[in-house]
Amino acid sequence: MTQMKELLTEFPDSSKLISISKENRKLIFALFATLVHVAAAVGIVIGVNSHKSSDSQPDFAVLKTSCGSTRFPDLCYSAIANVPEAAQKVTSQKAVIELSLNLTAVAVEHSYFTIEKLIATGEQLTKREKSALHDCLETVDETLDELHKAMEDLQEYPSKKSLTKHADDLKTLLSAAMTNQETCLDGFSHEDADKKVRNALLEGGVHVEKMCSNVLAMIKNMTDTDITNEQKAISNRKLKEEVVDKSGWPSWLSAGDRKLLQSSMMTPNVVVAADGSGNYKTVSAAVAAAPEGSSKRYIIKIKAGVYRENVEVPKKKKNIMFIGDGRNNTIITASRNVVDGSTTFNSATVAVSGEGFLARDITFQNTAGPSKHQAVALRVGADLSAFYQCDILAYQDTLYVHSNRQFYINCLVAGTVDFIFGNAAAVFQDCDIHARKPNSGQKNMVTAQGRTDPNQNTGIVIHKSRIGATSELQPVKSSFPTYLGRPWKEYSRTVIMQSTISDVIQPAGWHERDGNFALSALYYGEYQNSGAGAATSKRVTWKGFKVITSSSEAQKFTPGSFIAGGTWLRATGFPFSVGL
């Protein structure tokens, strides 16, 4: 037991563990396997109380106060109280958060071991179960990166950035980490046979999600308090803010300078052409050749043509931009789907995880059709990603706004069931969002938002856009009821603002998913919409539905506020409006 204590005394330094590269991770996993199992034995990983009586525990006033703001306070307290020398380490709320982050990282490593063991011993696994387990390895790897980045960001808090940006960045990282746990488990929800594997992962996945939830709650409590105090301190003076016009450019920037800046953003590094006239014949080859971790924009010009391939832009490929020859001319298409054995996550024709991804003038398409159920055209988990003049076309689960902060401007999204879904903080502005004709007996759901925690800064916002029907659906719309959305997860959040809603939308507006599930906890809002389907007099009467009447409340869901657009959208070169 003495050796265990000595080993665990160094446990809070596990930030070193989560800073490792993916290539060295397997080696480090082996070295730390003993640590993880010892930690589990004394109740750190599984969050149980120590065998010591509560009378022998020190009185952690700071710890108790910090954990009191979480959704799972007993887990929060017991996990940290069992860390050797915790009394010396818990000196502030920030220190409690740092310890919790490290403990969460070890719990994630434990999940990784479980997944690898299932893969190694799972000879009887189905094709989709194997695919789902590999999805889990990817999402666990991304979770470790997010926790590491959160630790680095927290160490700089409250300097280096504004309090508001610090808060938004930290909440985004923890929200994404939680979403990754849900994604892993959701991969085993397609058939009854999947449930055995899901049950093997459930306890660990739920534990990690609860740990992340506690960190997120403490971060929100700390940053909210600090921001409030800062606002009080400057209440007598107005901070100078840059004036931005409706296009999102600073008002002092001349039209000529804007054109020059935009043109400089569009000079390609490489060209993709199916006929061999470019540097590469496939988009995947161009992405594979792109530098890793670049802070500079890397532009891939994709010439007109139909590219039949599945493309992945991994997390290590940052600041990549796709530029097509027009949405009707440059088409990336494939047909992976759940019926044929894929997971929803892995069915995407194009999947983007690398931070700072941009795309314009391209169509992303999945042609599997309505009978193949979930079949994603575009999956986006890239933070600070934006899409301009793009078409995203499929049927069920067309656009998977998986995680992090995303922006869509002047795009077309078309589909049937839950065709915009996920748990990103995603804003659609000046977009056309069209329901298609589904299979007989199906209902169309424009959105299925997946927020699992009230502290996550996620949601789907449709702003100054147009919600309608495709030409195929329009003449038969009475046979296929269409709704603005339904709750995928308990705290689902979707807001429709200042948009035109056609009569394709049912008067009730929204649809339940499973009885009373989420109807009180969700947040569905409508603000200043117009059109034949915008009347709210016959909308659902759920506790979570709200007709927004306050401009200050609506302002929270603008690109400037909801995705911190004022700090990064100008660099995209795309037009946008930060406010109402």
Coordinates of C-alpha atoms in Angstrom, one line a residue:
M1 CA 0.0 0.0 0.0
T2 CA 2.9 2.3 0.7
Q3 CA 4.2 1.8 -2.9
M4 CA 0.7 2.7 -4.1
K5 CA 0.7 5.9 -2.2
E6 CA 4.2 6.8 -3.5
L7 CA 3.0 6.2 -7.1
L8 CA -0.1 8.2 -6.6
T9 CA 1.6 11.1 -5.0
E10 CA 2.9 12.1 -8.5
F11 CA -0.6 11.6 -10.0
P12 CA -1.5 15.3 -10.4
D13 CA 1.4 15.6 -12.9
S14 CA -0.5 13.5 -15.4
S15 CA -0.8 16.6 -17.5
K16 CA 2.5 15.2 -18.9
L17 CA 0.5 12.1 -19.9
I18 CA -2.0 14.0 -21.9
S19 CA 0.6 16.1 -23.7
I20 CA 2.1 13.2 -25.6
S21 CA 1.9 12.7 -29.3
K22 CA -0.3 10.1 -30.8
E23 CA 2.7 8.1 -32.1
N24 CA 4.0 7.7 -28.6
R25 CA 0.7 7.2 -26.9
K26 CA 0.7 3.4 -26.9
L27 CA 4.1 3.2 -25.2
I28 CA 2.9 5.7 -22.6
F29 CA -0.3 3.7 -22.1
A30 CA 1.7 0.6 -21.2
L31 CA 3.9 2.6 -18.8
F32 CA 0.9 4.1 -17.0
A33 CA -1.3 1.0 -17.0
T34 CA -0.2 0.2 -13.4
L35 CA -1.0 3.7 -12.3
V36 CA -4.5 3.5 -13.8
H37 CA -5.3 0.3 -12.1
V38 CA -3.9 1.4 -8.8
A39 CA -5.9 4.6 -9.1
A40 CA -9.0 2.6 -9.8
A41 CA -8.3 0.5 -6.7
V42 CA -8.3 3.4 -4.4
G43 CA -11.3 5.0 -5.9
I44 CA -9.9 7.8 -8.1
V45 CA -11.0 6.4 -11.5
I46 CA -14.3 5.0 -10.4
G47 CA -15.0 7.9 -8.0
V48 CA -15.9 5.8 -4.9
N49 CA -15.2 6.9 -1.3
S50 CA -12.1 5.9 0.5
H51 CA -12.2 3.1 3.1
K52 CA -11.2 5.8 5.6
S53 CA -13.9 7.3 7.7
S54 CA -15.1 10.8 6.8
D55 CA -13.8 11.9 10.2
S56 CA -10.2 11.2 9.1
Q57 CA -10.6 13.3 6.0
P58 CA -9.3 16.9 6.1
D59 CA -11.8 19.7 5.9
F60 CA -11.5 20.9 2.3
A61 CA -13.5 24.1 2.4
V62 CA -12.4 25.1 -1.1
L63 CA -13.0 21.7 -2.5
K64 CA -16.5 21.5 -1.0
T65 CA -17.4 24.9 -2.4
S66 CA -16.0 24.2 -5.8
C67 CA -17.7 20.8 -6.1
G68 CA -21.0 22.3 -4.9
S69 CA -21.4 24.0 -8.3
T70 CA -21.3 20.6 -10.1
R71 CA -24.0 18.2 -11.2
F72 CA -22.2 15.3 -9.5
P73 CA -20.7 16.8 -6.3
D74 CA -20.1 13.5 -4.5
L75 CA -18.0 12.2 -7.4
C76 CA -16.2 15.5 -7.6
Y77 CA -15.3 15.6 -3.9
S78 CA -14.4 11.9 -3.4
A79 CA -12.2 11.7 -6.5
I80 CA -10.0 14.7 -5.4
A81 CA -10.1 14.0 -1.6
N82 CA -8.5 10.6 -2.3
V83 CA -5.5 12.1 -4.0
P84 CA -2.4 11.9 -1.7
E85 CA -1.4 15.3 -0.3
A86 CA -4.6 16.8 -1.7
A87 CA -4.9 19.1 1.2
Q88 CA -1.7 20.8 0.1
K89 CA -2.7 20.9 -3.5
V90 CA -6.3 22.2 -3.2
T91 CA -5.6 25.9 -2.6
S92 CA -8.0 27.5 -4.9
Q93 CA -10.9 26.8 -7.3
K94 CA -8.5 26.8 -10.2
A95 CA -6.4 24.2 -8.4
V96 CA -9.5 22.0 -7.9
I97 CA -10.2 22.3 -11.7
E98 CA -6.6 21.4 -12.6
L99 CA -6.7 18.3 -10.4
S100 CA -10.1 17.3 -11.8
L101 CA -8.8 17.6 -15.4
N102 CA -5.8 15.3 -14.5
L103 CA -8.1 12.7 -12.9
T104 CA -10.4 12.9 -16.0
A105 CA -7.4 12.2 -18.3
V106 CA -6.5 9.0 -16.4
A107 CA -10.2 7.9 -16.6
V108 CA -10.0 8.5 -20.4
E109 CA -6.8 6.4 -20.6
H110 CA -8.6 3.6 -18.7
S111 CA -11.4 3.7 -21.4
Y112 CA -8.8 3.4 -24.1
F113 CA -7.4 0.2 -22.6
T114 CA -11.0 -1.2 -22.4
I115 CA -11.6 -0.4 -26.1
E116 CA -8.3 -1.9 -27.2
K117 CA -9.0 -5.1 -25.3
L118 CA -12.4 -5.4 -26.9
I119 CA -10.8 -5.0 -30.3
A120 CA -8.1 -7.5 -29.6
T121 CA -10.4 -10.2 -28.2
G122 CA -13.5 -9.5 -30.3
E123 CA -13.4 -12.2 -33.0
Q124 CA -17.2 -12.3 -33.0
L125 CA -17.7 -8.6 -33.6
T126 CA -19.8 -7.5 -36.5
K127 CA -18.5 -5.2 -39.2
R128 CA -20.3 -2.2 -37.6
E129 CA -19.1 -3.1 -34.1
K130 CA -15.5 -3.1 -35.3
S131 CA -16.1 0.2 -37.0
A132 CA -17.7 1.6 -33.9
L133 CA -14.8 0.6 -31.7
H134 CA -12.4 2.3 -34.0
D135 CA -14.6 5.4 -33.9
C136 CA -14.2 5.2 -30.1
L137 CA -10.4 5.1 -30.4
E138 CA -10.6 8.2 -32.5
T139 CA -12.9 10.1 -30.1
V140 CA -10.9 9.0 -27.1
D141 CA -7.8 10.3 -28.7
E142 CA -9.5 13.6 -29.5
T143 CA -10.7 13.8 -25.9
L144 CA -7.2 13.5 -24.6
D145 CA -6.1 16.3 -26.9
E146 CA -9.0 18.5 -25.7
L147 CA -8.2 17.8 -22.0
H148 CA -4.5 18.7 -22.7
K149 CA -5.5 21.9 -24.4
A150 CA -7.8 22.8 -21.6
M151 CA -5.0 22.3 -19.1
E152 CA -2.7 24.5 -21.1
D153 CA -5.4 27.2 -21.4
L154 CA -6.3 26.9 -17.7
Q155 CA -2.6 27.4 -16.7
E156 CA -2.7 30.8 -18.6
Y157 CA -6.0 31.8 -17.0
P158 CA -6.8 34.7 -16.4
S159 CA -4.0 36.3 -18.5
K160 CA -3.1 36.0 -22.2
K161 CA -6.7 36.3 -23.3
S162 CA -9.8 38.3 -22.4
L163 CA -11.9 36.6 -19.7
T164 CA -14.7 36.1 -22.2
K165 CA -12.5 34.3 -24.7
H166 CA -10.9 32.2 -22.0
A167 CA -14.3 31.2 -20.8
D168 CA -15.6 30.3 -24.3
D169 CA -12.5 28.4 -25.3
L170 CA -12.5 26.3 -22.1
K171 CA -16.2 25.6 -22.2
T172 CA -15.9 24.6 -25.9
L173 CA -13.1 22.1 -25.1
L174 CA -15.0 20.4 -22.2
S175 CA -18.2 20.4 -24.2
A176 CA -16.5 18.6 -27.1
A177 CA -14.8 16.1 -24.7
M178 CA -18.3 15.2 -23.4
T179 CA -19.7 14.9 -26.9
N180 CA -16.9 12.4 -27.8
Q181 CA -18.1 10.0 -25.0
E182 CA -21.6 10.1 -26.3
T183 CA -20.4 9.5 -29.9
C184 CA -18.5 6.4 -28.8
L185 CA -21.6 4.9 -27.1
D186 CA -24.0 6.0 -29.9
G187 CA -22.0 3.8 -32.3
F188 CA -23.5 0.8 -30.6
S189 CA -27.2 1.8 -30.8
H190 CA -28.2 0.5 -34.2
E191 CA -29.1 -3.1 -33.4
D192 CA -29.8 -5.2 -30.3
A193 CA -26.6 -7.1 -31.0
D194 CA -24.6 -3.9 -30.4
K195 CA -25.8 -3.6 -26.9
K196 CA -23.3 -6.2 -25.5
V197 CA -20.4 -4.1 -26.6
R198 CA -22.1 -0.9 -25.5
N199 CA -22.6 -2.3 -22.0
A200 CA -18.9 -3.2 -21.8
L201 CA -18.1 0.5 -22.4
L202 CA -21.0 2.1 -20.7
E203 CA -19.7 2.5 -17.1
G204 CA -16.4 3.9 -18.2
G205 CA -17.9 6.2 -20.8
V206 CA -20.5 7.6 -18.4
H207 CA -17.9 8.1 -15.7
V208 CA -15.7 10.1 -18.0
E209 CA -18.7 12.2 -19.1
K210 CA -19.6 12.9 -15.5
M211 CA -16.0 13.9 -14.7
C212 CA -16.0 16.2 -17.7
S213 CA -19.4 17.6 -16.6
N214 CA -17.9 18.5 -13.2
V215 CA -14.9 20.3 -14.7
L216 CA -17.2 22.2 -17.1
A217 CA -19.5 23.3 -14.3
M218 CA -16.6 24.5 -12.2
I219 CA -15.1 26.4 -15.2
K220 CA -18.4 28.0 -15.9
N221 CA -18.8 29.0 -12.2
M222 CA -15.3 30.4 -12.0
T223 CA -15.4 32.3 -15.3
D224 CA -18.9 33.7 -14.8
T225 CA -17.9 35.1 -11.4
D226 CA -14.7 36.6 -12.8
I227 CA -16.5 38.1 -15.8
T228 CA -19.2 39.6 -13.5
N229 CA -16.6 41.1 -11.3
E230 CA -14.7 42.6 -14.3
Q231 CA -17.9 44.1 -15.7
K232 CA -18.6 45.8 -12.3
A233 CA -15.1 47.2 -12.3
I234 CA -15.5 48.8 -15.7
S235 CA -19.1 49.7 -15.4
N236 CA -18.2 53.4 -15.3
R237 CA -16.3 53.4 -18.6
K238 CA -17.2 52.0 -22.0
L239 CA -14.7 49.8 -23.7
K240 CA -13.9 50.8 -27.2
E241 CA -15.1 48.2 -29.7
E242 CA -14.3 48.0 -33.4
V243 CA -17.2 48.9 -35.6
V244 CA -18.0 46.2 -38.1
D245 CA -20.4 46.6 -41.0
K246 CA -23.0 44.1 -42.1
S247 CA -20.5 42.1 -44.2
G248 CA -18.4 41.5 -41.2
W249 CA -15.5 43.7 -42.3
P250 CA -14.1 46.6 -40.2
S251 CA -15.8 49.8 -41.3
W252 CA -12.5 51.5 -41.9
L253 CA -11.3 48.9 -44.5
S254 CA -11.8 50.2 -48.1
A255 CA -13.6 48.1 -50.7
G256 CA -10.3 47.8 -52.6
D257 CA -8.4 46.5 -49.6
R258 CA -11.2 44.0 -48.9
K259 CA -10.8 42.6 -52.5
L260 CA -7.1 42.4 -52.1
L261 CA -7.4 40.7 -48.8
Q262 CA -9.9 38.2 -50.1
S263 CA -7.9 37.4 -53.2
S264 CA -4.8 36.8 -51.1
M265 CA -6.8 34.3 -49.1
M266 CA -7.6 32.3 -52.3
T267 CA -4.2 31.6 -53.9
P268 CA -4.0 27.8 -53.8
N269 CA -1.1 25.8 -52.5
V270 CA -2.1 22.7 -54.6
V271 CA -4.7 21.9 -57.2
V272 CA -6.8 18.8 -57.4
A273 CA -8.1 17.7 -60.8
A274 CA -9.6 14.4 -61.7
D275 CA -8.2 14.6 -65.3
G276 CA -4.6 14.8 -64.0
S277 CA -4.1 18.5 -64.9
G278 CA -3.5 19.4 -61.2
N279 CA -1.1 18.3 -58.5
Y280 CA -3.4 15.5 -57.4
K281 CA -6.2 13.5 -58.8
T282 CA -8.1 13.0 -55.5
V283 CA -9.0 15.2 -52.7
S284 CA -7.8 12.6 -50.1
A285 CA -4.3 12.6 -51.7
A286 CA -4.1 16.4 -51.4
V287 CA -5.1 16.3 -47.8
A288 CA -2.6 13.6 -47.0
A289 CA 0.2 15.7 -48.5
A290 CA -0.8 18.8 -46.5
P291 CA 1.5 19.9 -43.6
E292 CA 0.5 18.9 -40.1
G293 CA -0.2 21.5 -37.4
S294 CA 0.3 24.5 -39.7
S295 CA -0.6 27.9 -38.4
K296 CA -0.9 29.2 -42.0
R297 CA -3.8 28.7 -44.3
Y298 CA -3.2 25.8 -46.7
I299 CA -5.5 26.1 -49.7
I300 CA -6.5 23.1 -51.8
K301 CA -8.2 24.1 -55.1
I302 CA -10.6 21.5 -56.3
K303 CA -11.4 21.9 -59.9
A304 CA -14.7 21.1 -61.5
G305 CA -15.6 17.4 -61.4
V306 CA -17.3 14.7 -59.5
Y307 CA -15.0 13.2 -56.9
R308 CA -16.3 9.8 -55.7
E309 CA -14.4 9.3 -52.5
N310 CA -14.6 9.5 -48.7
V311 CA -12.4 12.3 -47.4
E312 CA -11.1 12.8 -43.9
V313 CA -9.3 15.9 -42.6
P314 CA -7.9 14.7 -39.3
K315 CA -7.3 16.7 -36.2
K316 CA -3.6 17.2 -36.9
K317 CA -4.3 18.8 -40.3
K318 CA -5.1 22.4 -39.3
N319 CA -6.1 25.5 -41.2
I320 CA -6.9 23.7 -44.5
M321 CA -9.2 25.3 -47.0
F322 CA -11.1 23.7 -49.8
I323 CA -12.1 25.9 -52.7
G324 CA -14.2 24.5 -55.5
D325 CA -15.2 25.8 -59.0
G326 CA -18.8 26.4 -57.8
R327 CA -21.2 24.3 -55.8
N328 CA -22.8 22.9 -59.0
N329 CA -19.5 22.0 -60.5
T330 CA -17.3 20.6 -57.8
I331 CA -19.0 17.7 -56.1
I332 CA -17.5 15.3 -53.5
T333 CA -19.8 12.3 -53.2
A334 CA -20.0 8.8 -51.7
S335 CA -22.7 6.5 -50.2
R336 CA -21.6 4.9 -46.9
N337 CA -24.6 4.2 -44.6
V338 CA -25.8 2.4 -41.5
V339 CA -27.8 -0.3 -43.3
D340 CA -24.8 -1.5 -45.2
G341 CA -22.7 -1.7 -42.0
S342 CA -21.2 1.7 -41.3
T343 CA -21.7 3.7 -38.1
T344 CA -23.3 7.1 -38.4
F345 CA -20.0 8.7 -37.4
N346 CA -18.1 6.8 -40.1
S347 CA -20.6 7.2 -42.9
A348 CA -19.6 10.7 -43.7
T349 CA -18.6 11.4 -47.3
V350 CA -16.3 14.2 -45.9
A351 CA -15.3 14.3 -42.2
V352 CA -13.4 17.3 -40.9
S353 CA -11.7 17.5 -37.5
G354 CA -8.7 19.8 -38.1
E355 CA -9.1 23.2 -36.5
G356 CA -9.7 26.2 -38.7
F357 CA -11.1 24.3 -41.7
L358 CA -12.8 26.4 -44.4
A359 CA -14.7 25.4 -47.5
R360 CA -16.4 27.4 -50.3
D361 CA -18.1 26.6 -53.6
I362 CA -18.4 22.9 -53.1
T363 CA -21.1 20.2 -52.9
F364 CA -20.8 17.6 -50.2
Q365 CA -23.1 14.6 -51.0
N366 CA -24.2 11.2 -49.7
T367 CA -26.3 9.3 -52.3
A368 CA -27.3 6.3 -50.2
G369 CA -30.9 7.4 -50.3
P370 CA -33.7 7.4 -47.7
S371 CA -34.0 3.6 -47.4
K372 CA -30.4 3.3 -46.1
H373 CA -31.2 5.4 -43.0
Q374 CA -28.3 7.3 -41.4
A375 CA -26.0 8.4 -44.2
V376 CA -23.9 11.6 -43.6
A377 CA -22.8 13.9 -46.3
L378 CA -20.6 16.1 -44.1
R379 CA -19.4 15.6 -40.5
V380 CA -17.7 18.6 -38.8
G381 CA -15.8 18.5 -35.5
A382 CA -13.3 21.2 -36.4
D383 CA -13.2 24.1 -34.1
L384 CA -13.5 27.6 -35.8
S385 CA -14.6 26.1 -39.1
A386 CA -16.7 27.9 -41.7
F387 CA -18.5 27.0 -44.9
Y388 CA -19.5 29.5 -47.7
Q389 CA -21.7 28.8 -50.7
C390 CA -21.7 25.1 -50.2
D391 CA -24.4 22.5 -50.8
I392 CA -24.8 19.7 -48.3
L393 CA -27.1 17.0 -49.7
A394 CA -28.3 13.6 -48.4
Y395 CA -31.5 12.2 -46.7
Q396 CA -31.4 11.1 -43.1
D397 CA -28.6 12.7 -41.0
T398 CA -27.3 14.9 -43.8
L399 CA -25.1 17.2 -41.8
Y400 CA -23.4 16.1 -38.6
V401 CA -22.4 19.2 -36.7
H402 CA -20.5 17.0 -34.3
S403 CA -18.7 19.4 -31.9
N404 CA -16.9 22.7 -31.4
R405 CA -17.7 26.1 -33.1
Q406 CA -19.0 26.2 -36.7
F407 CA -20.4 28.8 -39.1
Y408 CA -22.4 28.3 -42.3
I409 CA -23.1 31.2 -44.6
N410 CA -25.1 31.1 -47.9
C411 CA -25.2 27.3 -47.9
L412 CA -28.0 24.8 -48.9
V413 CA -28.7 21.9 -46.6
A414 CA -31.2 19.4 -47.7
G415 CA -32.4 16.1 -46.2
T416 CA -35.2 14.3 -44.4
V417 CA -35.0 12.8 -40.9
D418 CA -32.8 14.8 -38.4
F419 CA -30.9 16.2 -41.3
I420 CA -29.0 18.8 -39.2
F421 CA -27.9 17.0 -36.0
G422 CA -25.0 16.9 -33.5
N423 CA -23.7 18.8 -30.5
A424 CA -21.6 21.6 -32.0
A425 CA -22.1 25.3 -31.4
A426 CA -23.3 25.9 -35.0
V427 CA -24.8 29.0 -36.6
F428 CA -26.4 29.0 -40.0
Q429 CA -26.8 32.4 -41.6
D430 CA -28.4 33.3 -44.9
C431 CA -28.8 29.6 -45.7
D432 CA -31.5 27.6 -47.5
I433 CA -32.6 24.7 -45.4
H434 CA -34.9 22.4 -47.4
A435 CA -36.8 19.2 -46.4
R436 CA -36.8 16.5 -49.1
K437 CA -39.3 13.7 -49.8
P438 CA -38.7 10.8 -47.4
N439 CA -39.8 7.3 -47.4
S440 CA -43.5 6.5 -47.0
G441 CA -44.5 6.9 -43.4
Q442 CA -41.6 9.0 -42.4
K443 CA -41.6 12.5 -40.9
N444 CA -39.1 15.1 -41.7
M445 CA -37.1 16.7 -38.8
V446 CA -35.0 19.7 -39.7
T447 CA -32.8 19.4 -36.6
A448 CA -31.9 17.0 -33.8
Q449 CA -29.6 18.8 -31.5
G450 CA -27.6 16.7 -29.0
R451 CA -26.7 18.8 -25.9
T452 CA -26.3 16.4 -22.9
D453 CA -25.5 18.9 -20.2
P454 CA -27.0 22.3 -19.3
N455 CA -23.5 23.9 -19.0
Q456 CA -22.4 23.0 -22.5
N457 CA -22.2 26.0 -24.8
T458 CA -23.6 24.1 -27.7
G459 CA -26.7 24.4 -29.9
I460 CA -28.0 24.9 -33.4
V461 CA -28.9 28.4 -34.5
I462 CA -30.6 29.2 -37.8
H463 CA -30.4 33.0 -38.4
K464 CA -31.7 35.1 -41.3
S465 CA -32.3 31.9 -43.3
R466 CA -35.0 30.2 -45.3
I467 CA -36.7 27.0 -44.2
G468 CA -38.7 25.3 -47.0
A469 CA -39.2 22.2 -49.2
T470 CA -37.5 20.9 -52.2
S471 CA -39.4 20.8 -55.5
E472 CA -39.8 17.1 -55.0
L473 CA -41.5 17.4 -51.6
Q474 CA -43.5 20.6 -52.3
P475 CA -46.4 19.0 -54.2
V476 CA -46.8 16.1 -51.7
K477 CA -45.9 17.9 -48.5
S478 CA -49.3 17.1 -46.9
S479 CA -48.3 13.4 -46.9
F480 CA -45.0 14.0 -45.1
P481 CA -45.3 16.1 -42.0
T482 CA -42.2 18.3 -41.4
Y483 CA -41.0 19.8 -38.2
L484 CA -38.3 22.2 -37.1
G485 CA -36.8 19.6 -34.8
R486 CA -36.9 17.1 -32.1
P487 CA -34.7 16.4 -29.1
W488 CA -31.8 14.0 -29.7
K489 CA -30.5 14.4 -26.2
E490 CA -31.9 15.7 -22.9
Y491 CA -30.8 19.3 -23.1
S492 CA -31.3 19.8 -26.8
R493 CA -31.0 23.4 -27.8
T494 CA -32.2 25.0 -31.1
V495 CA -33.1 28.6 -32.0
I496 CA -34.7 29.9 -35.2
M497 CA -34.3 33.7 -35.5
Q498 CA -35.3 36.3 -38.1
S499 CA -35.8 33.5 -40.7
T500 CA -38.5 32.8 -43.3
I501 CA -40.4 29.6 -42.5
S502 CA -42.6 28.2 -45.3
D503 CA -45.9 26.3 -44.8
V504 CA -44.0 23.0 -45.1
I505 CA -43.5 23.2 -41.3
Q506 CA -46.4 21.9 -39.3
P507 CA -48.3 24.4 -37.1
A508 CA -47.0 22.7 -33.9
G509 CA -43.5 23.5 -35.1
W510 CA -41.6 20.8 -33.1
H511 CA -42.0 17.1 -32.4
E512 CA -41.3 14.9 -29.4
R513 CA -38.8 12.1 -29.7
D514 CA -39.9 9.6 -27.1
G515 CA -42.9 10.6 -25.0
N516 CA -42.0 13.3 -22.5
F517 CA -38.3 12.8 -22.9
A518 CA -36.4 16.2 -22.7
L519 CA -39.5 18.3 -23.1
S520 CA -38.8 20.2 -19.9
A521 CA -35.0 20.3 -20.1
L522 CA -34.6 21.3 -23.8
Y523 CA -34.5 24.9 -25.1
Y524 CA -36.2 25.6 -28.3
G525 CA -36.7 29.2 -29.2
E526 CA -38.2 31.3 -32.1
Y527 CA -37.6 35.0 -32.6
Q528 CA -39.0 37.4 -35.2
N529 CA -39.6 34.8 -37.9
S530 CA -41.8 35.3 -40.9
G531 CA -43.6 33.3 -43.6
A532 CA -46.6 30.9 -43.7
G533 CA -45.1 28.5 -41.2
A534 CA -43.8 31.0 -38.7
A535 CA -47.0 31.6 -36.7
T536 CA -46.5 30.5 -33.1
S537 CA -50.1 30.4 -31.9
K538 CA -50.4 26.7 -32.4
R539 CA -46.9 25.8 -31.4
V540 CA -46.1 23.0 -28.8
T541 CA -46.7 24.0 -25.2
W542 CA -43.7 22.2 -23.7
K543 CA -41.9 23.8 -20.8
G544 CA -38.7 24.0 -22.8
F545 CA -40.2 25.8 -25.8
K546 CA -40.1 29.6 -25.9
V547 CA -41.2 32.4 -28.1
I548 CA -38.4 34.9 -27.6
T549 CA -39.5 38.5 -27.3
S550 CA -36.4 40.1 -25.8
S551 CA -33.7 41.3 -28.2
S552 CA -31.1 40.9 -25.5
E553 CA -32.0 37.2 -25.1
A554 CA -31.9 36.7 -28.9
Q555 CA -28.5 38.5 -29.0
K556 CA -27.0 35.5 -27.1
F557 CA -27.5 33.4 -30.2
T558 CA -26.0 35.6 -32.8
P559 CA -22.6 34.6 -34.3
G560 CA -20.9 37.3 -32.3
S561 CA -22.1 35.9 -29.0
F562 CA -22.8 32.2 -29.6
I563 CA -19.6 31.2 -31.4
A564 CA -17.4 34.2 -30.5
G565 CA -17.5 35.1 -34.2
G566 CA -16.0 38.6 -33.7
T567 CA -12.7 37.0 -32.8
W568 CA -12.3 34.7 -35.8
L569 CA -14.8 35.1 -38.6
R570 CA -13.1 38.0 -40.3
A571 CA -10.0 35.8 -40.9
T572 CA -12.1 33.5 -43.0
G573 CA -12.7 36.1 -45.7
F574 CA -16.3 35.0 -45.8
P575 CA -19.2 37.5 -45.3
F576 CA -21.1 37.4 -42.0
S577 CA -23.2 39.5 -39.6
V578 CA -22.2 39.4 -36.0
G579 CA -25.5 40.7 -34.6
L580 CA -29.2 40.6 -35.1

